[in-house]
XYZ file of C-alpha atoms in Angstrom:
118
model
C -0.036 0.256 0.316
C 1.409 3.174 -0.448
C 1.705 6.572 1.314
C 0.269 10.245 0.251
C 2.242 11.110 2.573
C 6.264 12.618 1.884
C 8.873 11.206 3.913
C 10.037 12.657 6.182
C 12.736 15.821 6.115
C 16.561 15.880 6.148
C 16.059 19.621 6.766
C 16.494 21.078 10.558
C 13.790 23.299 11.294
C 13.513 26.039 13.807
C 10.810 26.683 15.528
C 10.162 30.300 15.057
C 9.755 32.650 18.465
C 7.370 33.998 20.206
C 7.689 37.118 18.942
C 7.735 35.261 15.491
C 4.111 34.025 16.113
C 3.021 37.314 17.365
C 4.402 40.020 14.442
C 3.192 37.214 12.055
C -0.406 37.067 14.431
C -0.488 40.676 13.521
C 0.723 40.840 9.939
C -2.538 41.733 6.925
C -1.852 37.720 5.155
C -3.228 36.444 8.542
C -5.596 38.316 9.322
C -6.649 38.356 5.571
C -6.714 33.831 6.484
C -8.935 34.611 9.378
C -11.140 37.120 7.438
C -11.229 34.337 4.818
C -12.023 31.403 6.641
C -14.799 33.698 9.199
C -16.172 34.712 6.012
C -17.178 31.037 4.885
C -17.251 29.330 8.390
C -19.701 31.644 10.525
C -22.877 31.657 7.734
C -22.694 28.614 7.313
C -22.943 27.836 10.756
C -25.201 29.710 11.324
C -27.346 28.689 8.766
C -27.057 24.803 9.023
C -28.070 25.580 12.979
C -31.090 27.127 12.002
C -32.176 25.174 9.824
C -31.577 22.244 12.153
C -33.167 23.836 14.855
C -36.569 24.363 12.537
C -36.063 20.701 12.151
C -36.311 19.773 15.062
C -39.588 22.505 16.156
C -41.271 20.883 13.407
C -40.445 17.649 14.488
C -41.821 18.753 18.582
C -44.368 21.655 17.220
C -46.116 20.406 13.487
C -46.307 17.131 13.369
C -49.800 16.718 10.810
C -47.396 18.717 8.784
C -44.443 16.765 9.519
C -46.970 13.959 9.054
C -47.906 14.523 5.937
C -47.504 11.541 3.726
C -45.244 12.717 -0.256
C -45.708 9.397 -2.035
C -45.925 6.278 -0.238
C -44.982 6.290 2.683
C -42.061 8.925 2.174
C -43.282 11.814 4.631
C -42.338 15.474 5.006
C -40.599 14.012 7.675
C -37.989 11.689 6.317
C -37.219 13.835 3.520
C -36.210 16.208 5.375
C -34.042 14.149 7.578
C -32.846 12.745 4.508
C -31.915 16.711 3.556
C -30.103 17.372 6.826
C -27.529 14.395 6.010
C -27.399 16.009 1.890
C -26.868 19.525 3.805
C -24.141 18.345 5.879
C -22.244 16.353 3.796
C -22.764 18.842 1.107
C -20.669 21.711 2.995
C -18.249 19.557 4.397
C -17.151 19.072 0.439
C -17.880 22.544 0.283
C -15.933 23.771 3.049
C -12.907 21.217 1.680
C -13.066 23.338 -2.184
C -12.885 26.631 -0.344
C -10.100 24.860 1.545
C -8.467 23.545 -0.602
C -8.765 26.893 -2.617
C -7.823 30.105 -0.770
C -7.330 28.747 2.721
C -4.307 26.471 2.515
C -2.597 28.682 -0.168
C -2.463 31.092 2.357
C -1.387 29.331 5.449
C 1.236 26.393 3.347
C 2.674 30.494 2.612
C 3.343 31.740 5.963
C 3.636 28.530 7.222
C 6.919 28.191 4.750
C 7.630 31.818 5.125
C 7.969 31.065 9.546
C 9.758 27.791 8.653
C 12.530 29.329 7.189
C 12.841 32.039 9.118
C 12.333 35.141 6.451
């Protein structure tokens, strides 16, 4: 079985000092990375929690609506329950694309710069 990870580097990396970490944390580049993450993650988190709570509230207080048969033995509650799973996987897929395109390159650039001591 082949390993996906590259072999460990033989180069010795020095750990950045606390001052260097603070400097990077206060940099515009790191601020942009944080903004990019937050502008994606926070709205999706709030939206998904609202969607989940709507499902729970409908299940508790709108039994008649949730029990409405759509076709055969499939009712609204079942369809919305399955939609919860679909939504979860779609958000995970969307986040992985966003991270690969926007977050990972910026984070890798910061990491490389810190490890090289620049």
